[in-house]
Amino acid sequence: MIKSEPKHQFGGKLRAVRERRGVTLKQVAGRAGVSESLVSQIERNKVSPSIDTLLSIADVLGVDYEYLFSDYRKKGKVDIIRASERSVTRDGQVTMSRLSVREEIPGEHTVEAFMLEVAPGGQTGDLEYGHAGREFGIILDGEAELLYGDDTYTVAKGDTVSFASRIPHILKNRGDATLKAVWIVSPPRQASHK
């Protein structure tokens, strides 16, 4: 059976600090309450230590936890939706193409983004109710009215809008051409965006 290397590798950092400080494997092991063999295997990324063991060794060496985990702050997931793979929803005179991936477990900073296309005279939204969160939109082409509660705003190509979604709102195409806009909602709505 072939052993695979641990997914998370801290060994090189721990060994570099230990050697720089002139501390032996035996000294680290004794102070951390683990075997010298285990410390050696951790340093060579042959085993994945428990969090308690890892933090004990880091404490013995005076390694800052931020430094120890700094590589993981540089890694993240990038979601790409190819233009040909976008999910498209059509509802009457409104077409919405999803620009973002909906998170399985919504987090504090998740957003939902759409390319909106509204035919002349069409509209999206509801003046009866709002929803939690904020919305941001940029008008790419056309002219629209944003009905927001009791107020009405005119927006055109290049304009941006941002507002609290809790106030009932409608975006209405008031021009002769298709209204195109990028629309961002945070947090994502559970149902389809209105």
PDB file of C-alpha atoms in Angstrom:
ATOM      1  CA  MET A   1       0.000   0.000   0.000  1.00  0.00           C
ATOM      2  CA  ILE A   2       1.442   3.385  -1.057  1.00  0.00           C
ATOM      3  CA  LYS A   3       1.214   6.145   1.530  1.00  0.00           C
ATOM      4  CA  SER A   4       0.219   9.527   0.180  1.00  0.00           C
ATOM      5  CA  GLU A   5       1.692  12.729   1.542  1.00  0.00           C
ATOM      6  CA  PRO A   6      -0.478  14.746   3.930  1.00  0.00           C
ATOM      7  CA  LYS A   7      -2.712  17.309   2.232  1.00  0.00           C
ATOM      8  CA  HIS A   8      -1.572  20.123   4.539  1.00  0.00           C
ATOM      9  CA  GLN A   9       2.186  20.434   4.841  1.00  0.00           C
ATOM     10  CA  PHE A  10       3.738  22.399   7.693  1.00  0.00           C
ATOM     11  CA  GLY A  11       6.962  20.397   7.978  1.00  0.00           C
ATOM     12  CA  GLY A  12       9.265  22.659   5.983  1.00  0.00           C
ATOM     13  CA  LYS A  13       8.323  25.724   8.003  1.00  0.00           C
ATOM     14  CA  LEU A  14       8.735  23.939  11.326  1.00  0.00           C
ATOM     15  CA  ARG A  15      12.117  22.451  10.346  1.00  0.00           C
ATOM     16  CA  ALA A  16      13.422  25.805   9.031  1.00  0.00           C
ATOM     17  CA  VAL A  17      12.507  27.562  12.293  1.00  0.00           C
ATOM     18  CA  ARG A  18      13.932  24.749  14.427  1.00  0.00           C
ATOM     19  CA  GLU A  19      17.241  24.742  12.547  1.00  0.00           C
ATOM     20  CA  ARG A  20      17.473  28.540  12.552  1.00  0.00           C
ATOM     21  CA  ARG A  21      17.041  28.528  16.346  1.00  0.00           C
ATOM     22  CA  GLY A  22      19.565  25.702  16.821  1.00  0.00           C
ATOM     23  CA  VAL A  23      17.085  23.415  18.581  1.00  0.00           C
ATOM     24  CA  THR A  24      17.353  19.624  18.196  1.00  0.00           C
ATOM     25  CA  LEU A  25      14.537  17.227  17.316  1.00  0.00           C
ATOM     26  CA  LYS A  26      14.944  15.673  20.755  1.00  0.00           C
ATOM     27  CA  GLN A  27      14.512  19.042  22.506  1.00  0.00           C
ATOM     28  CA  VAL A  28      11.355  19.883  20.533  1.00  0.00           C
ATOM     29  CA  ALA A  29       9.892  16.423  21.126  1.00  0.00           C
ATOM     30  CA  GLY A  30      10.585  16.555  24.869  1.00  0.00           C
ATOM     31  CA  ARG A  31       9.035  20.009  25.330  1.00  0.00           C
ATOM     32  CA  ALA A  32       6.013  19.183  23.127  1.00  0.00           C
ATOM     33  CA  GLY A  33       5.423  15.817  24.824  1.00  0.00           C
ATOM     34  CA  VAL A  34       5.710  13.753  21.641  1.00  0.00           C
ATOM     35  CA  SER A  35       8.280  11.343  20.233  1.00  0.00           C
ATOM     36  CA  GLU A  36      11.367  12.507  18.356  1.00  0.00           C
ATOM     37  CA  SER A  37      10.334  10.186  15.520  1.00  0.00           C
ATOM     38  CA  LEU A  38       6.948  11.929  15.223  1.00  0.00           C
ATOM     39  CA  VAL A  39       8.555  15.380  15.034  1.00  0.00           C
ATOM     40  CA  SER A  40      10.927  14.108  12.348  1.00  0.00           C
ATOM     41  CA  GLN A  41       8.033  12.639  10.330  1.00  0.00           C
ATOM     42  CA  ILE A  42       6.056  15.875  10.636  1.00  0.00           C
ATOM     43  CA  GLU A  43       9.047  17.904   9.444  1.00  0.00           C
ATOM     44  CA  ARG A  44       9.405  15.595   6.423  1.00  0.00           C
ATOM     45  CA  ASN A  45       5.648  15.771   5.719  1.00  0.00           C
ATOM     46  CA  LYS A  46       5.333  12.014   6.202  1.00  0.00           C
ATOM     47  CA  VAL A  47       2.459  12.282   8.672  1.00  0.00           C
ATOM     48  CA  SER A  48      -0.331  14.735   9.270  1.00  0.00           C
ATOM     49  CA  PRO A  49      -0.239  15.821  12.926  1.00  0.00           C
ATOM     50  CA  SER A  50      -3.300  16.418  15.073  1.00  0.00           C
ATOM     51  CA  ILE A  51      -4.021  20.111  15.591  1.00  0.00           C
ATOM     52  CA  ASP A  52      -2.989  19.792  19.258  1.00  0.00           C
ATOM     53  CA  THR A  53       0.381  18.294  18.312  1.00  0.00           C
ATOM     54  CA  LEU A  54       0.957  20.880  15.589  1.00  0.00           C
ATOM     55  CA  LEU A  55       0.181  23.782  17.917  1.00  0.00           C
ATOM     56  CA  SER A  56       2.324  22.283  20.705  1.00  0.00           C
ATOM     57  CA  ILE A  57       5.330  22.064  18.376  1.00  0.00           C
ATOM     58  CA  ALA A  58       4.645  25.589  17.087  1.00  0.00           C
ATOM     59  CA  ASP A  59       4.511  26.880  20.696  1.00  0.00           C
ATOM     60  CA  VAL A  60       7.795  25.150  21.578  1.00  0.00           C
ATOM     61  CA  LEU A  61       9.468  26.785  18.576  1.00  0.00           C
ATOM     62  CA  GLY A  62       7.746  30.142  19.095  1.00  0.00           C
ATOM     63  CA  VAL A  63       6.186  29.946  15.636  1.00  0.00           C
ATOM     64  CA  ASP A  64       3.395  32.448  15.085  1.00  0.00           C
ATOM     65  CA  TYR A  65       0.171  30.716  13.993  1.00  0.00           C
ATOM     66  CA  GLU A  66      -0.364  33.339  11.274  1.00  0.00           C
ATOM     67  CA  TYR A  67       2.997  32.374   9.744  1.00  0.00           C
ATOM     68  CA  LEU A  68       2.227  28.674  10.069  1.00  0.00           C
ATOM     69  CA  PHE A  69      -1.090  28.985   8.189  1.00  0.00           C
ATOM     70  CA  SER A  70      -0.147  31.850   5.844  1.00  0.00           C
ATOM     71  CA  ASP A  71      -0.030  29.637   2.732  1.00  0.00           C
ATOM     72  CA  TYR A  72      -3.708  28.798   3.158  1.00  0.00           C
ATOM     73  CA  ARG A  73      -4.763  32.459   3.064  1.00  0.00           C
ATOM     74  CA  LYS A  74      -3.272  32.614  -0.451  1.00  0.00           C
ATOM     75  CA  LYS A  75      -5.407  29.767  -1.727  1.00  0.00           C
ATOM     76  CA  GLY A  76      -9.043  29.918  -2.651  1.00  0.00           C
ATOM     77  CA  LYS A  77     -11.574  28.711  -5.106  1.00  0.00           C
ATOM     78  CA  VAL A  78     -12.316  30.536  -8.343  1.00  0.00           C
ATOM     79  CA  ASP A  79     -15.620  29.741 -10.001  1.00  0.00           C
ATOM     80  CA  ILE A  80     -15.817  30.337 -13.738  1.00  0.00           C
ATOM     81  CA  ILE A  81     -19.032  30.118 -15.704  1.00  0.00           C
ATOM     82  CA  ARG A  82     -18.298  30.022 -19.413  1.00  0.00           C
ATOM     83  CA  ALA A  83     -20.608  32.174 -21.540  1.00  0.00           C
ATOM     84  CA  SER A  84     -21.876  29.051 -23.305  1.00  0.00           C
ATOM     85  CA  GLU A  85     -22.646  27.332 -19.961  1.00  0.00           C
ATOM     86  CA  ARG A  86     -24.693  30.058 -18.253  1.00  0.00           C
ATOM     87  CA  SER A  87     -28.018  29.074 -16.785  1.00  0.00           C
ATOM     88  CA  VAL A  88     -30.716  31.174 -18.473  1.00  0.00           C
ATOM     89  CA  THR A  89     -34.208  31.830 -17.095  1.00  0.00           C
ATOM     90  CA  ARG A  90     -36.929  33.473 -19.157  1.00  0.00           C
ATOM     91  CA  ASP A  91     -40.040  34.916 -17.552  1.00  0.00           C
ATOM     92  CA  GLY A  92     -42.244  36.832 -19.970  1.00  0.00           C
ATOM     93  CA  GLN A  93     -40.259  39.848 -21.156  1.00  0.00           C
ATOM     94  CA  VAL A  94     -37.301  39.252 -18.809  1.00  0.00           C
ATOM     95  CA  THR A  95     -34.279  37.041 -19.439  1.00  0.00           C
ATOM     96  CA  MET A  96     -31.782  36.386 -16.626  1.00  0.00           C
ATOM     97  CA  SER A  97     -28.421  34.744 -17.305  1.00  0.00           C
ATOM     98  CA  ARG A  98     -26.646  33.605 -14.125  1.00  0.00           C
ATOM     99  CA  LEU A  99     -23.145  35.117 -13.843  1.00  0.00           C
ATOM    100  CA  SER A 100     -22.197  33.646 -10.457  1.00  0.00           C
ATOM    101  CA  VAL A 101     -22.239  30.219  -8.861  1.00  0.00           C
ATOM    102  CA  ARG A 102     -24.687  29.883  -5.999  1.00  0.00           C
ATOM    103  CA  GLU A 103     -22.893  28.664  -2.895  1.00  0.00           C
ATOM    104  CA  GLU A 104     -24.133  25.392  -1.425  1.00  0.00           C
ATOM    105  CA  ILE A 105     -23.788  26.893   2.047  1.00  0.00           C
ATOM    106  CA  PRO A 106     -24.382  30.652   1.816  1.00  0.00           C
ATOM    107  CA  GLY A 107     -21.751  32.626   3.658  1.00  0.00           C
ATOM    108  CA  GLU A 108     -21.445  36.152   4.872  1.00  0.00           C
ATOM    109  CA  HIS A 109     -19.977  37.476   1.612  1.00  0.00           C
ATOM    110  CA  THR A 110     -21.854  35.509  -1.015  1.00  0.00           C
ATOM    111  CA  VAL A 111     -23.462  37.251  -3.959  1.00  0.00           C
ATOM    112  CA  GLU A 112     -25.736  36.282  -6.795  1.00  0.00           C
ATOM    113  CA  ALA A 113     -25.115  37.992 -10.137  1.00  0.00           C
ATOM    114  CA  PHE A 114     -27.194  38.076 -13.313  1.00  0.00           C
ATOM    115  CA  MET A 115     -27.133  39.564 -16.777  1.00  0.00           C
ATOM    116  CA  LEU A 116     -30.626  41.039 -17.074  1.00  0.00           C
ATOM    117  CA  GLU A 117     -32.317  41.620 -20.406  1.00  0.00           C
ATOM    118  CA  VAL A 118     -35.716  43.303 -20.267  1.00  0.00           C
ATOM    119  CA  ALA A 119     -37.775  43.788 -23.428  1.00  0.00           C
ATOM    120  CA  PRO A 120     -39.370  47.208 -24.086  1.00  0.00           C
ATOM    121  CA  GLY A 121     -42.258  47.675 -21.666  1.00  0.00           C
ATOM    122  CA  GLY A 122     -41.118  44.736 -19.530  1.00  0.00           C
ATOM    123  CA  GLN A 123     -40.204  44.856 -15.850  1.00  0.00           C
ATOM    124  CA  THR A 124     -38.730  42.781 -13.051  1.00  0.00           C
ATOM    125  CA  GLY A 125     -39.363  43.052  -9.324  1.00  0.00           C
ATOM    126  CA  ASP A 126     -42.379  43.591  -7.110  1.00  0.00           C
ATOM    127  CA  LEU A 127     -43.902  46.675  -5.451  1.00  0.00           C
ATOM    128  CA  GLU A 128     -45.717  44.548  -2.869  1.00  0.00           C
ATOM    129  CA  TYR A 129     -42.691  43.206  -0.981  1.00  0.00           C
ATOM    130  CA  GLY A 130     -38.918  43.431  -0.698  1.00  0.00           C
ATOM    131  CA  HIS A 131     -36.370  40.966   0.655  1.00  0.00           C
ATOM    132  CA  ALA A 132     -33.308  40.949   2.905  1.00  0.00           C
ATOM    133  CA  GLY A 133     -29.978  42.249   1.593  1.00  0.00           C
ATOM    134  CA  ARG A 134     -28.653  44.758  -0.920  1.00  0.00           C
ATOM    135  CA  GLU A 135     -28.690  45.040  -4.687  1.00  0.00           C
ATOM    136  CA  PHE A 136     -26.301  46.684  -7.100  1.00  0.00           C
ATOM    137  CA  GLY A 137     -26.868  47.150 -10.806  1.00  0.00           C
ATOM    138  CA  ILE A 138     -25.068  48.696 -13.757  1.00  0.00           C
ATOM    139  CA  ILE A 139     -27.029  49.605 -16.866  1.00  0.00           C
ATOM    140  CA  LEU A 140     -25.137  48.344 -19.911  1.00  0.00           C
ATOM    141  CA  ASP A 141     -27.627  49.415 -22.554  1.00  0.00           C
ATOM    142  CA  GLY A 142     -31.030  51.070 -22.658  1.00  0.00           C
ATOM    143  CA  GLU A 143     -33.026  53.261 -20.317  1.00  0.00           C
ATOM    144  CA  ALA A 144     -35.049  52.255 -17.263  1.00  0.00           C
ATOM    145  CA  GLU A 145     -37.123  53.425 -14.358  1.00  0.00           C
ATOM    146  CA  LEU A 146     -36.358  52.134 -10.901  1.00  0.00           C
ATOM    147  CA  LEU A 147     -39.482  52.260  -8.765  1.00  0.00           C
ATOM    148  CA  TYR A 148     -38.228  52.052  -5.186  1.00  0.00           C
ATOM    149  CA  GLY A 149     -40.944  52.272  -2.572  1.00  0.00           C
ATOM    150  CA  ASP A 150     -42.702  55.589  -3.260  1.00  0.00           C
ATOM    151  CA  ASP A 151     -39.819  57.026  -5.330  1.00  0.00           C
ATOM    152  CA  THR A 152     -39.019  56.742  -9.056  1.00  0.00           C
ATOM    153  CA  TYR A 153     -35.529  57.102 -10.557  1.00  0.00           C
ATOM    154  CA  THR A 154     -34.504  57.221 -14.223  1.00  0.00           C
ATOM    155  CA  VAL A 155     -31.317  55.326 -15.120  1.00  0.00           C
ATOM    156  CA  ALA A 156     -29.557  54.958 -18.469  1.00  0.00           C
ATOM    157  CA  LYS A 157     -26.508  53.325 -20.059  1.00  0.00           C
ATOM    158  CA  GLY A 158     -23.474  53.605 -17.756  1.00  0.00           C
ATOM    159  CA  ASP A 159     -25.487  54.475 -14.625  1.00  0.00           C
ATOM    160  CA  THR A 160     -25.218  52.346 -11.499  1.00  0.00           C
ATOM    161  CA  VAL A 161     -27.750  51.832  -8.723  1.00  0.00           C
ATOM    162  CA  SER A 162     -27.386  50.415  -5.237  1.00  0.00           C
ATOM    163  CA  PHE A 163     -30.078  50.004  -2.620  1.00  0.00           C
ATOM    164  CA  ALA A 164     -31.381  48.023   0.361  1.00  0.00           C
ATOM    165  CA  SER A 165     -33.590  45.241  -0.992  1.00  0.00           C
ATOM    166  CA  ARG A 166     -36.028  45.351   1.930  1.00  0.00           C
ATOM    167  CA  ILE A 167     -37.928  48.201   0.213  1.00  0.00           C
ATOM    168  CA  PRO A 168     -40.239  46.904  -2.566  1.00  0.00           C
ATOM    169  CA  HIS A 169     -38.745  47.692  -5.994  1.00  0.00           C
ATOM    170  CA  ILE A 170     -39.243  47.289  -9.738  1.00  0.00           C
ATOM    171  CA  LEU A 171     -36.862  47.840 -12.640  1.00  0.00           C
ATOM    172  CA  LYS A 172     -38.897  48.770 -15.727  1.00  0.00           C
ATOM    173  CA  ASN A 173     -37.648  49.169 -19.296  1.00  0.00           C
ATOM    174  CA  ARG A 174     -38.942  52.568 -20.462  1.00  0.00           C
ATOM    175  CA  GLY A 175     -37.091  52.634 -23.788  1.00  0.00           C
ATOM    176  CA  ASP A 176     -37.645  51.237 -27.293  1.00  0.00           C
ATOM    177  CA  ALA A 177     -34.700  48.804 -27.139  1.00  0.00           C
ATOM    178  CA  THR A 178     -33.853  45.867 -24.872  1.00  0.00           C
ATOM    179  CA  LEU A 179     -32.595  46.990 -21.473  1.00  0.00           C
ATOM    180  CA  LYS A 180     -29.362  45.205 -20.530  1.00  0.00           C
ATOM    181  CA  ALA A 181     -27.906  45.318 -17.037  1.00  0.00           C
ATOM    182  CA  VAL A 182     -25.632  43.375 -14.706  1.00  0.00           C
ATOM    183  CA  TRP A 183     -27.458  42.839 -11.416  1.00  0.00           C
ATOM    184  CA  ILE A 184     -25.926  41.690  -8.129  1.00  0.00           C
ATOM    185  CA  VAL A 185     -27.882  40.564  -5.067  1.00  0.00           C
ATOM    186  CA  SER A 186     -26.354  39.875  -1.665  1.00  0.00           C
ATOM    187  CA  PRO A 187     -27.105  37.610   0.057  1.00  0.00           C
ATOM    188  CA  PRO A 188     -28.436  35.358  -2.716  1.00  0.00           C
ATOM    189  CA  ARG A 189     -32.193  34.893  -2.656  1.00  0.00           C
ATOM    190  CA  GLN A 190     -33.579  31.432  -2.004  1.00  0.00           C
ATOM    191  CA  ALA A 191     -36.146  31.763  -4.771  1.00  0.00           C
ATOM    192  CA  SER A 192     -35.443  33.185  -8.209  1.00  0.00           C
ATOM    193  CA  HIS A 193     -34.513  36.864  -8.280  1.00  0.00           C
ATOM    194  CA  LYS A 194     -37.450  39.198  -8.822  1.00  0.00           C
TER     195      LYS A 194
END
